[in-house]
Short mmCIF file of C-alpha atoms and ligand atoms in Angstrom, two decimals:
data_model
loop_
_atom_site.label_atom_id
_atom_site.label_comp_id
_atom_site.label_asym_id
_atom_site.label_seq_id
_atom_site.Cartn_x
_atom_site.Cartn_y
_atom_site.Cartn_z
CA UNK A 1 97.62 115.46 109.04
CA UNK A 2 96.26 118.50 108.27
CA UNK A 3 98.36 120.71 110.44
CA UNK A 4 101.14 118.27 109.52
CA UNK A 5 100.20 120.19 105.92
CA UNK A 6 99.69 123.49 107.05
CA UNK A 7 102.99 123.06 108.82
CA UNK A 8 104.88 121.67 105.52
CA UNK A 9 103.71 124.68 103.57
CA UNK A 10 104.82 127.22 106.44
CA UNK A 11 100.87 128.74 105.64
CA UNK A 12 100.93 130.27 109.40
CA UNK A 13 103.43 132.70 110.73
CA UNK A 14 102.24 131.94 114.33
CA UNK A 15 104.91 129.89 116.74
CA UNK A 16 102.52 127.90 118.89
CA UNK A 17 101.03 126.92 116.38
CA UNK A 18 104.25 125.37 114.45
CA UNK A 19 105.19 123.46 117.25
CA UNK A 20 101.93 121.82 117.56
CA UNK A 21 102.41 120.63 113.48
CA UNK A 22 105.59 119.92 114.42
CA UNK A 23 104.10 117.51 117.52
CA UNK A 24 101.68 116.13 115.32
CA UNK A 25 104.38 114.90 112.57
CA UNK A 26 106.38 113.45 115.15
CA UNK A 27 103.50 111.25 116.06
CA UNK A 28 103.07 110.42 112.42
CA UNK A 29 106.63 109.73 112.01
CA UNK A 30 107.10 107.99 114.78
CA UNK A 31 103.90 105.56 113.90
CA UNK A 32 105.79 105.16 110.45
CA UNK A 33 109.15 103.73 112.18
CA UNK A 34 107.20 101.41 114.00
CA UNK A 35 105.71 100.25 110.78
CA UNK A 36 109.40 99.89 109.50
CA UNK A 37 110.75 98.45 112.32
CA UNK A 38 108.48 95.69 112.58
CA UNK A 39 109.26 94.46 109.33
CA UNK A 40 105.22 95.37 108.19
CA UNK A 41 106.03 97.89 106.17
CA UNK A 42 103.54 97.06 102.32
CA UNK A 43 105.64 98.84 99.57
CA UNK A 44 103.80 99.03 95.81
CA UNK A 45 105.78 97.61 92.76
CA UNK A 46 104.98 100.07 90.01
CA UNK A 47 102.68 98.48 87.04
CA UNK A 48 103.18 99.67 83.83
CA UNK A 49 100.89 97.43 81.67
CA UNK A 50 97.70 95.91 81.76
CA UNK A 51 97.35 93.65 84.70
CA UNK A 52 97.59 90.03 83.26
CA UNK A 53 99.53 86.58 83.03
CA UNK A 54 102.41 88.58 81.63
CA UNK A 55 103.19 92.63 83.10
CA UNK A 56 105.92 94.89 82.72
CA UNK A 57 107.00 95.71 86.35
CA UNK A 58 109.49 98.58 87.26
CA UNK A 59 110.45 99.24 83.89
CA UNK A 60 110.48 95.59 82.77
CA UNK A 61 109.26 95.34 79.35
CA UNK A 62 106.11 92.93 79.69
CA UNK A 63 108.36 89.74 79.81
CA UNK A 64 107.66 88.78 84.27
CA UNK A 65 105.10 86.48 84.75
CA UNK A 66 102.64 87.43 87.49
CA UNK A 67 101.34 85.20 89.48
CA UNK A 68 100.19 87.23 92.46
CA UNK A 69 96.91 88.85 91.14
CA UNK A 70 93.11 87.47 92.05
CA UNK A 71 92.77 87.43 88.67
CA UNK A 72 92.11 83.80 88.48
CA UNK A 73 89.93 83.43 85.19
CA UNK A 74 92.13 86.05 83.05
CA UNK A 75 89.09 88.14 82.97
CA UNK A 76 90.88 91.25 83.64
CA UNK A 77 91.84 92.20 80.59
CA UNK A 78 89.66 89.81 78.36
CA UNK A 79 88.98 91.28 74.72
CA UNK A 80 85.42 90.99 74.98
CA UNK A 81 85.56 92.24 78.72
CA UNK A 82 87.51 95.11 77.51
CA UNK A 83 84.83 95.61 74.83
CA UNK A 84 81.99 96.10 77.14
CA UNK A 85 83.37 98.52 79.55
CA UNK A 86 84.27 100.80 76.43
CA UNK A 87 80.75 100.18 74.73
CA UNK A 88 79.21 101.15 78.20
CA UNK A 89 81.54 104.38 78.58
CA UNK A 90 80.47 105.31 75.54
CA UNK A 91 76.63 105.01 75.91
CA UNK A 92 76.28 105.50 79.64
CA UNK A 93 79.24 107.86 80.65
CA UNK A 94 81.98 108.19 82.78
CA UNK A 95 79.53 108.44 86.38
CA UNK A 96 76.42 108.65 87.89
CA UNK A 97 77.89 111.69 90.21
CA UNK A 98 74.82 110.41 92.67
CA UNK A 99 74.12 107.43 95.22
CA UNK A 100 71.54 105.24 93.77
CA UNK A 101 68.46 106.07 94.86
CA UNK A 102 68.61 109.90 93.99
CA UNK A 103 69.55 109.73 90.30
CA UNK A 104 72.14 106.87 89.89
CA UNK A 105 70.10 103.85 88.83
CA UNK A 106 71.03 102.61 85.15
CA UNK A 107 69.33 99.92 83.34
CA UNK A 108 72.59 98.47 83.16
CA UNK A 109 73.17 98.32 87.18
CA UNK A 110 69.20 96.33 87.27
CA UNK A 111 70.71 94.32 84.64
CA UNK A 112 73.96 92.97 86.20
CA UNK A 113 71.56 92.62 89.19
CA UNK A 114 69.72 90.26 88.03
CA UNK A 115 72.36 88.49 85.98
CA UNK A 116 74.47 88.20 89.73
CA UNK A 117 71.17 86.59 91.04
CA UNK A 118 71.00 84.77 88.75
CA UNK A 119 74.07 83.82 88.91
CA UNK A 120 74.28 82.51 92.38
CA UNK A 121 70.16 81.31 92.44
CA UNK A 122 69.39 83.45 95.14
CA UNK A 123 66.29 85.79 94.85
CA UNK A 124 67.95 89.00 94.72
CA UNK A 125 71.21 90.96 94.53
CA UNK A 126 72.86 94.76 95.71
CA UNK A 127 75.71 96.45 94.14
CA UNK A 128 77.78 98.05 96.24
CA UNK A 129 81.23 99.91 95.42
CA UNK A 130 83.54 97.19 96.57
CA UNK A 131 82.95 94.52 98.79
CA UNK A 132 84.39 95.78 101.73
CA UNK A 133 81.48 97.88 101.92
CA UNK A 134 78.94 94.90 101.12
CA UNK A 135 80.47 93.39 104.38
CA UNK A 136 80.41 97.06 106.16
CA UNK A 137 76.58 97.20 105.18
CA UNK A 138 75.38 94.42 105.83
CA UNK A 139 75.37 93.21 109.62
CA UNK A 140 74.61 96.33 110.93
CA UNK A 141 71.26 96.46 109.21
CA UNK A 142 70.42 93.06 109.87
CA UNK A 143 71.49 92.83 113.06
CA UNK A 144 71.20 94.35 116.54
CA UNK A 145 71.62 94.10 120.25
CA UNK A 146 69.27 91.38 121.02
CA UNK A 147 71.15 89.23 118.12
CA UNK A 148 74.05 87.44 118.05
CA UNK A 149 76.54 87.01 114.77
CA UNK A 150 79.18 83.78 115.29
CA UNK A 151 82.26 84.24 113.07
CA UNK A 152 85.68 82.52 112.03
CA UNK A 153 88.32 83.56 113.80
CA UNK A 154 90.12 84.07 110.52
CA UNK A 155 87.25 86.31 108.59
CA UNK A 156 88.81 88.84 106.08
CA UNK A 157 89.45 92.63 107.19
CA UNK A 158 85.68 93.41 105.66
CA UNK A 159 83.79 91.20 107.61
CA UNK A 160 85.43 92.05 111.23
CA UNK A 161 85.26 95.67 110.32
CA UNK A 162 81.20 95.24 109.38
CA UNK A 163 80.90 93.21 112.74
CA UNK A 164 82.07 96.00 114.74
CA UNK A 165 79.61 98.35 113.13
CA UNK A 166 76.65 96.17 114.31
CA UNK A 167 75.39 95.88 118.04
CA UNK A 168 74.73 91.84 117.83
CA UNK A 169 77.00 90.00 120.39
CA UNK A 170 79.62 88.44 118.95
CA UNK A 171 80.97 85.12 119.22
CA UNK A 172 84.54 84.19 117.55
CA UNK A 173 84.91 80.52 116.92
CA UNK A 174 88.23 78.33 116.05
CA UNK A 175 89.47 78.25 112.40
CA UNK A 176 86.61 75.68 110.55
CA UNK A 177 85.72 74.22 114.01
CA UNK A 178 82.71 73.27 113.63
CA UNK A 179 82.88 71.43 117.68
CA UNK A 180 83.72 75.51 118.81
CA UNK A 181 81.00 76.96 116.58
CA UNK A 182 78.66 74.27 118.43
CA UNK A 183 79.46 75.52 121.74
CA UNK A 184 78.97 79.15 120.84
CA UNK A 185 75.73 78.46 118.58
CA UNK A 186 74.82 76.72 122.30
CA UNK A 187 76.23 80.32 124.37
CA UNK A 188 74.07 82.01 122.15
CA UNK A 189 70.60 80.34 122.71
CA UNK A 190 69.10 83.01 124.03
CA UNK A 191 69.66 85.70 121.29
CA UNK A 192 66.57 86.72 119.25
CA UNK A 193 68.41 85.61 115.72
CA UNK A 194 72.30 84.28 114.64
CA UNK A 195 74.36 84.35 111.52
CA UNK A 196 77.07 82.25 111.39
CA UNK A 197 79.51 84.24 109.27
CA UNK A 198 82.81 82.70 107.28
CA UNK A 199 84.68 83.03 103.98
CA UNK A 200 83.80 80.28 101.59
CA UNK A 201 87.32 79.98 101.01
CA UNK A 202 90.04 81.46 103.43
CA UNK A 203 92.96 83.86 101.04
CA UNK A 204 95.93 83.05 102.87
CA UNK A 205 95.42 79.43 103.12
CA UNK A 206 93.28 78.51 100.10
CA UNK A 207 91.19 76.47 102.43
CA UNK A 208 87.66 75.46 101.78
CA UNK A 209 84.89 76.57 104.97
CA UNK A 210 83.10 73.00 106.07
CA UNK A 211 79.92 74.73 104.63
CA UNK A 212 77.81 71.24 105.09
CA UNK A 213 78.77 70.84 108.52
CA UNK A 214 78.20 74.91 109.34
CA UNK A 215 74.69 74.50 107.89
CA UNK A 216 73.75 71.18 109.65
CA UNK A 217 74.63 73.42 112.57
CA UNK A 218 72.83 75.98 111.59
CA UNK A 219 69.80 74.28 110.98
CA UNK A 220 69.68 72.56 114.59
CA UNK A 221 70.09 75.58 116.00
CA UNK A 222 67.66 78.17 114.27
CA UNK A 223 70.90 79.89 112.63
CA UNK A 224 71.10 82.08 109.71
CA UNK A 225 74.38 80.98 107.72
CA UNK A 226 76.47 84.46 105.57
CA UNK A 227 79.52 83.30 103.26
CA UNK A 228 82.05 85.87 101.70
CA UNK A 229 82.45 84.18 98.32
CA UNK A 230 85.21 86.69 96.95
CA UNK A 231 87.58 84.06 96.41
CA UNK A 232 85.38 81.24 95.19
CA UNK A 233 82.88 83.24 92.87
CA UNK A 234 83.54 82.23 89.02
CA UNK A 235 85.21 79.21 89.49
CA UNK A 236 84.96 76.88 92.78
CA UNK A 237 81.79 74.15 91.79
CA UNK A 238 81.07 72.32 88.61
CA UNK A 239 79.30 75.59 87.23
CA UNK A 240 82.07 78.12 88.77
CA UNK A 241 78.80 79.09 91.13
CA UNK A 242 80.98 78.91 94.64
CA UNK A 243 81.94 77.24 97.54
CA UNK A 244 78.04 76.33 98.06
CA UNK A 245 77.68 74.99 95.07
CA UNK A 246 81.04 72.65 95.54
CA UNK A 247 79.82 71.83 98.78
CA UNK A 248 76.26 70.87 97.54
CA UNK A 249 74.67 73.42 99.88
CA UNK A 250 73.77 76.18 97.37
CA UNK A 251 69.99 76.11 99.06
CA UNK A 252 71.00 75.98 102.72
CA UNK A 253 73.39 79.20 102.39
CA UNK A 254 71.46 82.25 102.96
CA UNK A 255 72.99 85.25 102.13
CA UNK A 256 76.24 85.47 100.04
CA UNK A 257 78.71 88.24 99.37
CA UNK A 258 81.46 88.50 96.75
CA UNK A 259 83.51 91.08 94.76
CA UNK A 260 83.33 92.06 90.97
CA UNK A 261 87.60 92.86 91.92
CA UNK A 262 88.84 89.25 91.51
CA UNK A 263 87.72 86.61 89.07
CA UNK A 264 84.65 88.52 87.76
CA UNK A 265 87.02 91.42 85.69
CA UNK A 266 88.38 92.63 88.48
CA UNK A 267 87.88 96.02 87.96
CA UNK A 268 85.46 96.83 90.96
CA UNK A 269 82.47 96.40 93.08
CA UNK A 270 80.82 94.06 95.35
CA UNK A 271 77.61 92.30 96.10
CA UNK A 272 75.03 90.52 98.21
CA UNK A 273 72.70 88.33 97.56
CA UNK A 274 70.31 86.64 99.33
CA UNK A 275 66.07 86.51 99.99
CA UNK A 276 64.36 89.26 98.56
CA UNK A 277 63.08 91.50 101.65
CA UNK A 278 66.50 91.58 102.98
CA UNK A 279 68.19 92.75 100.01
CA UNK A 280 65.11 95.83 99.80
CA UNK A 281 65.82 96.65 103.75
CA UNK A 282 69.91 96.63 102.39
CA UNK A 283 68.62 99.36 100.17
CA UNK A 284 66.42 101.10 102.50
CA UNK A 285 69.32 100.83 105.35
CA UNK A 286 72.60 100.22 104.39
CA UNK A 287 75.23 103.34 104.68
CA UNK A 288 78.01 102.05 102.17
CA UNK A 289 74.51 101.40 99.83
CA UNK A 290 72.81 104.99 100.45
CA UNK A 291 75.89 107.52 100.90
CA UNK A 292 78.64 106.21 98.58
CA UNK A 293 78.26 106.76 94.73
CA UNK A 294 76.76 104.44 92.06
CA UNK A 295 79.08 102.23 90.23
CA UNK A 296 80.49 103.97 86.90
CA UNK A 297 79.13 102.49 84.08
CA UNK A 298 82.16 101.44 82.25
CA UNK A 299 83.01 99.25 85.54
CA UNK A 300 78.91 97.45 85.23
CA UNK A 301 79.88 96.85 81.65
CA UNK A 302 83.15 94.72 82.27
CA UNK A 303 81.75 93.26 85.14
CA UNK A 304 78.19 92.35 83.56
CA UNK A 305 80.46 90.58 80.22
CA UNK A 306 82.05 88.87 82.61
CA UNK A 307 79.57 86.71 84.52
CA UNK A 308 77.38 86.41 81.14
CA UNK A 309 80.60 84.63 80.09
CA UNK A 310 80.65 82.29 82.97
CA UNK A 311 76.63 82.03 82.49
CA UNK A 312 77.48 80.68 79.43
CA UNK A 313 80.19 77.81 79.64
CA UNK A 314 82.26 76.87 82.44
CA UNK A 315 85.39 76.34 80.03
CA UNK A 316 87.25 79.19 81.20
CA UNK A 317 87.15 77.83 85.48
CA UNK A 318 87.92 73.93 84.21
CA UNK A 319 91.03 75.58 82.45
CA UNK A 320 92.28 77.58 85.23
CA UNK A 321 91.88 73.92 87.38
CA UNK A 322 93.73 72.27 84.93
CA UNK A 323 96.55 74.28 85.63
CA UNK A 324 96.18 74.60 89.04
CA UNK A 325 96.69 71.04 89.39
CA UNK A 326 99.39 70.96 87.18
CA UNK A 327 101.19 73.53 89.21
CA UNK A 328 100.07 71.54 92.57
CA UNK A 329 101.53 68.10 91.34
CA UNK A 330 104.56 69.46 90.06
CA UNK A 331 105.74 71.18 92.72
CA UNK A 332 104.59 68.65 95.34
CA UNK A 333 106.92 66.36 93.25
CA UNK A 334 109.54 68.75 93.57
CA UNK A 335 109.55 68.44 97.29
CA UNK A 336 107.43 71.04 98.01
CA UNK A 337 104.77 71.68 100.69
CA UNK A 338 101.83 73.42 99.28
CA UNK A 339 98.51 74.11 101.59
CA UNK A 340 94.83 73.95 100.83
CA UNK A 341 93.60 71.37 98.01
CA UNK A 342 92.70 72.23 94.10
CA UNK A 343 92.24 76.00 94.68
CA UNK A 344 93.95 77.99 92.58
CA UNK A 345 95.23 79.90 95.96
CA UNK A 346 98.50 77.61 96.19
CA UNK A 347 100.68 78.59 99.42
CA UNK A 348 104.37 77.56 99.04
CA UNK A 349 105.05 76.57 102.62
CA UNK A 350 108.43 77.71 104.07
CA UNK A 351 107.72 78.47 107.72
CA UNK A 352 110.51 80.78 108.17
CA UNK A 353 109.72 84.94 107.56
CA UNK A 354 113.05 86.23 105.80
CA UNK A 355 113.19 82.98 103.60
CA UNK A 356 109.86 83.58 102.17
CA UNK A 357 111.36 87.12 101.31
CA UNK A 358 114.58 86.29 100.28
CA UNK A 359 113.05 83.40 98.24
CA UNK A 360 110.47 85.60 96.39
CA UNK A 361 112.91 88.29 95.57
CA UNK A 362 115.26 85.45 94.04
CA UNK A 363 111.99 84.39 91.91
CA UNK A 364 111.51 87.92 90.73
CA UNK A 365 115.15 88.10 89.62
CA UNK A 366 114.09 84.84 87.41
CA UNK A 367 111.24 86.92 86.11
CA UNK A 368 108.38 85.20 88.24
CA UNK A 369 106.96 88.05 90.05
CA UNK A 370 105.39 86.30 93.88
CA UNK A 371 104.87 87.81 97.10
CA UNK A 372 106.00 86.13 100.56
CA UNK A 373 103.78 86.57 103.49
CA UNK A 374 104.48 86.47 107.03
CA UNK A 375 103.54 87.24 110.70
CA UNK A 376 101.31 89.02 111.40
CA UNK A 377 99.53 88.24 108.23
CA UNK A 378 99.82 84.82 108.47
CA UNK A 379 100.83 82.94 112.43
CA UNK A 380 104.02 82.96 112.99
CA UNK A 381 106.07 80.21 111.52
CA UNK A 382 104.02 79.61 109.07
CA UNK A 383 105.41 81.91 105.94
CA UNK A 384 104.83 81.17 102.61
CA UNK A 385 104.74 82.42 99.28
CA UNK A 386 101.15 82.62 98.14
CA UNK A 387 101.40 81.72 93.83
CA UNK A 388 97.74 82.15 92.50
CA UNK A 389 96.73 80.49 89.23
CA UNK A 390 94.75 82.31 86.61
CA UNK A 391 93.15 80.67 83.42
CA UNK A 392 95.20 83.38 81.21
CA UNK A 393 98.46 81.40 81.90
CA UNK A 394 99.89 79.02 79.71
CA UNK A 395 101.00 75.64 80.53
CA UNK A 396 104.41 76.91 79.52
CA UNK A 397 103.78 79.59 82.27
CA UNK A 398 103.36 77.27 84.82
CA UNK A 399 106.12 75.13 84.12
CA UNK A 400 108.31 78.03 84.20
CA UNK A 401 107.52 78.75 87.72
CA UNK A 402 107.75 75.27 88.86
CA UNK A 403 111.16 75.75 87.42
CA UNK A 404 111.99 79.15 89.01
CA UNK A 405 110.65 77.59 92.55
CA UNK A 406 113.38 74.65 92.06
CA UNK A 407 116.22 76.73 91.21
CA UNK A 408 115.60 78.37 94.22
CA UNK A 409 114.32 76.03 96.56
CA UNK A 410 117.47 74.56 95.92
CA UNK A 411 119.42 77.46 96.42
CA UNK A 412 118.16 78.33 99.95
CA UNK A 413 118.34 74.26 100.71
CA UNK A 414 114.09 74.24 100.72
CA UNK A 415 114.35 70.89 98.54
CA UNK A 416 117.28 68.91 97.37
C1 PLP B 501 89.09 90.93 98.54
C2 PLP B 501 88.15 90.59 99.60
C3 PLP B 501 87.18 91.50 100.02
C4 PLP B 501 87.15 92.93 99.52
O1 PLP B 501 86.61 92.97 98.26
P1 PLP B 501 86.62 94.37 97.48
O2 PLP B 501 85.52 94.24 96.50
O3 PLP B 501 87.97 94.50 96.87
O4 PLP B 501 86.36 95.41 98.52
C5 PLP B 501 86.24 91.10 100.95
N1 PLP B 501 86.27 89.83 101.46
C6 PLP B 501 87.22 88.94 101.10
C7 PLP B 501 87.22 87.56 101.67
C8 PLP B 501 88.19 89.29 100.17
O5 PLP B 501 89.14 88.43 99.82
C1 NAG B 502 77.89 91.43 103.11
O1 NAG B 502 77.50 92.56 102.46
C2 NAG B 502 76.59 93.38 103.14
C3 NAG B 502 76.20 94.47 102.29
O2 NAG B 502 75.88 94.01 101.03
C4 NAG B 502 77.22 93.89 104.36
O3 NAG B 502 76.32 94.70 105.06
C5 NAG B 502 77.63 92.76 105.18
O4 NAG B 502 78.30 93.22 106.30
C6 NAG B 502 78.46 91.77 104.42
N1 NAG B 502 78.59 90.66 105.26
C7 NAG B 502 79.74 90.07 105.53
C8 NAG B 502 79.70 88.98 106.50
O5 NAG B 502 80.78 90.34 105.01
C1 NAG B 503 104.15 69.10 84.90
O1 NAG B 503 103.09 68.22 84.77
C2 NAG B 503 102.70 67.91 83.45
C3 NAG B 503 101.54 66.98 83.50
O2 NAG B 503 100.60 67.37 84.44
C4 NAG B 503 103.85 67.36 82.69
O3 NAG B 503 103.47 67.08 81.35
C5 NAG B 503 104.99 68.33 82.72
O4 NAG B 503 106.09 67.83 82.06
C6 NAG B 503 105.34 68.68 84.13
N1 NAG B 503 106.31 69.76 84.13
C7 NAG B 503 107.35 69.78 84.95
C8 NAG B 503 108.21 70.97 84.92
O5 NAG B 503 107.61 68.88 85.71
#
């Protein structure tokens, strides 16, 4: 890329060297029409408000209703959310401008520590800047050649990334099958210590991980059980605790990561949490922990309001179920298929690629702004539109999508 520069700004006068930029950017461009030809290509609609129920998008004037952020509770741009993160700014500053354990520890990061502990009822927690790197830190520390780590074949980008980084064997078993995970918690005997490793709740599907029947597993076999709670943390569970805490197993789950990005404010940041001498050897050990920079104060502030809101009351999750069912029974009525059960993740089933796209640009056009996925994001024949719920919309919101959906689920002959 760098010669690709060079090249661009004509900094060298030598020929050889040209044609090598000039090599190099036809490899780049090259990789870029494959990108386009496949149909893969992500483009970025332009924001130009807060993000929220409501956003202007494109030069909109705040009036298309979004329902395509992880901003299930509404947190992101909560008064009181708001409030903290400028309160912070102002008495802690922009930045640490060091890792942690140099000069970047704040009260305020102990603080949200302990409130995230809290929180989940697990001994300790670590920030890290996002959880992608919680999931990049993590295995590789705790795990090494003589241990094995037994994942879902459908684990989020993070957690197959942080896998690679460690030296345990690995074992990939079949989407929630817990028959598969027996037989590799069985091909694994011999290793010195397993982690069975899953989402709580799976982003494409909305599906819920069968966390009692992974820890009865778990426990017959001497196995150490990891959840990545990012879209469950804030509102799945009578308290909004997570997927454990639906599933009744918030004592048998180990070690849990999640995000501050999605329900909790969703400005940034990620977690673990988990027994207390693992989280100090994360500290001691982990690279994303030790050579990335502290998180800014302003982003501890929103993120701290936030989960001593949930701490609090759980009025804000039961809303956001309230309308997640009323958008699930609606549009069920309507004719539709939607996957998963009562999580605000609600996939509009309609198996075929370019209607998903064609469907969601319609919806757009109604002022509903949604996003189709497809292969290879999702298997083939299986493309949806993925609508999440937040607690920030209104009831009126959500009727207006059913709405838009049946105007145009009619239109392209999805329902009659
Ligand atoms: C969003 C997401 C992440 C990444 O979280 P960031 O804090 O944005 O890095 C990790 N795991 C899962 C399952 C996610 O959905
Ligand atoms: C969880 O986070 C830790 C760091 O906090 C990271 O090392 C680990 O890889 C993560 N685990 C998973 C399964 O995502
Ligand atoms: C949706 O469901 C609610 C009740 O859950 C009902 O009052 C409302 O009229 C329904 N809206 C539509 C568009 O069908």
């Amino acid at each position: 890329i760098w010669c690709a520069v060079n090249w661009r700004l004509n900094l060298t006068g030598s020929r050889a060297y040209a044609a090598a930029a000039q090599a190099v950017l036809s490899v780049l461009e090259s990789e870029l029409d494959a990108i386009r030809t496949a149909g893969t290509w992500k483009g970025e609609r332009v924001i130009t408000s807060q993000q929220g129920p409501r956003i202007s998008v494109d030069g909109s004037r705040g009036d298309i209703l979004n329902f395509c952020a992880n901003n299930y509770l509404g947190l992101s741009n909560h008064p009181e959310v708001v409030k903290a993160g400028i309160d912070a700014l102002k008495k802690y500053g922009a930045g640490l401008s060091s890792v942690r354990f140099i000069c970047g520890t704040q009260s305020i990061h102990k603080n949200l520590e302990e409130k995230l502990a809290r929180f989940h009822e697990r001994e300790d927690c670590i920030l890290y800047a996002s959880c992608f790197d919680a999931n990049a830190g993590l295995f590789e520390v705790l795990l090494g050649p003589d241990d094995a780590v037994l994942s879902d074949e459908l684990n989020h980008a993070s957690i197959i990334d942080g896998i690679r980084l460690c030296r345990a064997k690995r074992f990939r078993y079949k989407h929630m099958d817990l028959n598969d995970l027996e037989e590799k918690l069985k091909e694994s005997r011999s290793s010195r210590m397993r982690l069975v490793v899953t989402d709580g709740v799976f982003s494409m599907d909305g599906d819920v991980a069968p966390l009692q029947g992974i820890c009865d597993l778990a426990e017959q076999y001497g196995a150490l059980v990891f959840i990545d709670e990012c879209h469950a943390t804030g509102f799945l569970g009578p308290r909004g605790r997570g997927t454990d805490e639906l599933l009744g197993v918030m004592d048998r789950v180990h070690i849990v990561n999640s995000t501050l990005g999605k329900a909790l404010g969703g400005a940034a940041g990620g977690y673990t949490v988990g027994p207390k001498a693992l989280i100090e050897l994360l500290r001691q050990r982990s690279r994303p922990y030790l050579f990335s920079n502290s998180l800014p104060p302003p982003v501890v502030g929103c993120a701290t309001r936030a989960v001593e809101l949930l701490l609090a009351s759980n009025e804000i999750a039961q809303s956001m179920a309230a309308k997640t069912m009323r958008f699930r029974n609606n549009m069920t009525q309507a004719g539709f298929t939607i996957s998963g059960t009562a999580h605000p993740i609600c996939p509009v089933m309609l198996g075929d690629a370019r209607l998903a796209s064609l469907m969601a640009d319609d919806m757009l056009k109604l002022g509903v702004y949604v996003i189709g996925f497809s292969y290879p994001v999702v298997p083939k024949g299986k493309a949806r539109i993925r609508v999440q719920i937040s607690a920030a919309h209104t009831d009126e919101d959500i009727d207006r999508a059913v709405d838009a959906f049946i105007q145009t689920g009619r239109k392209h002959g999805v329902i009659s």
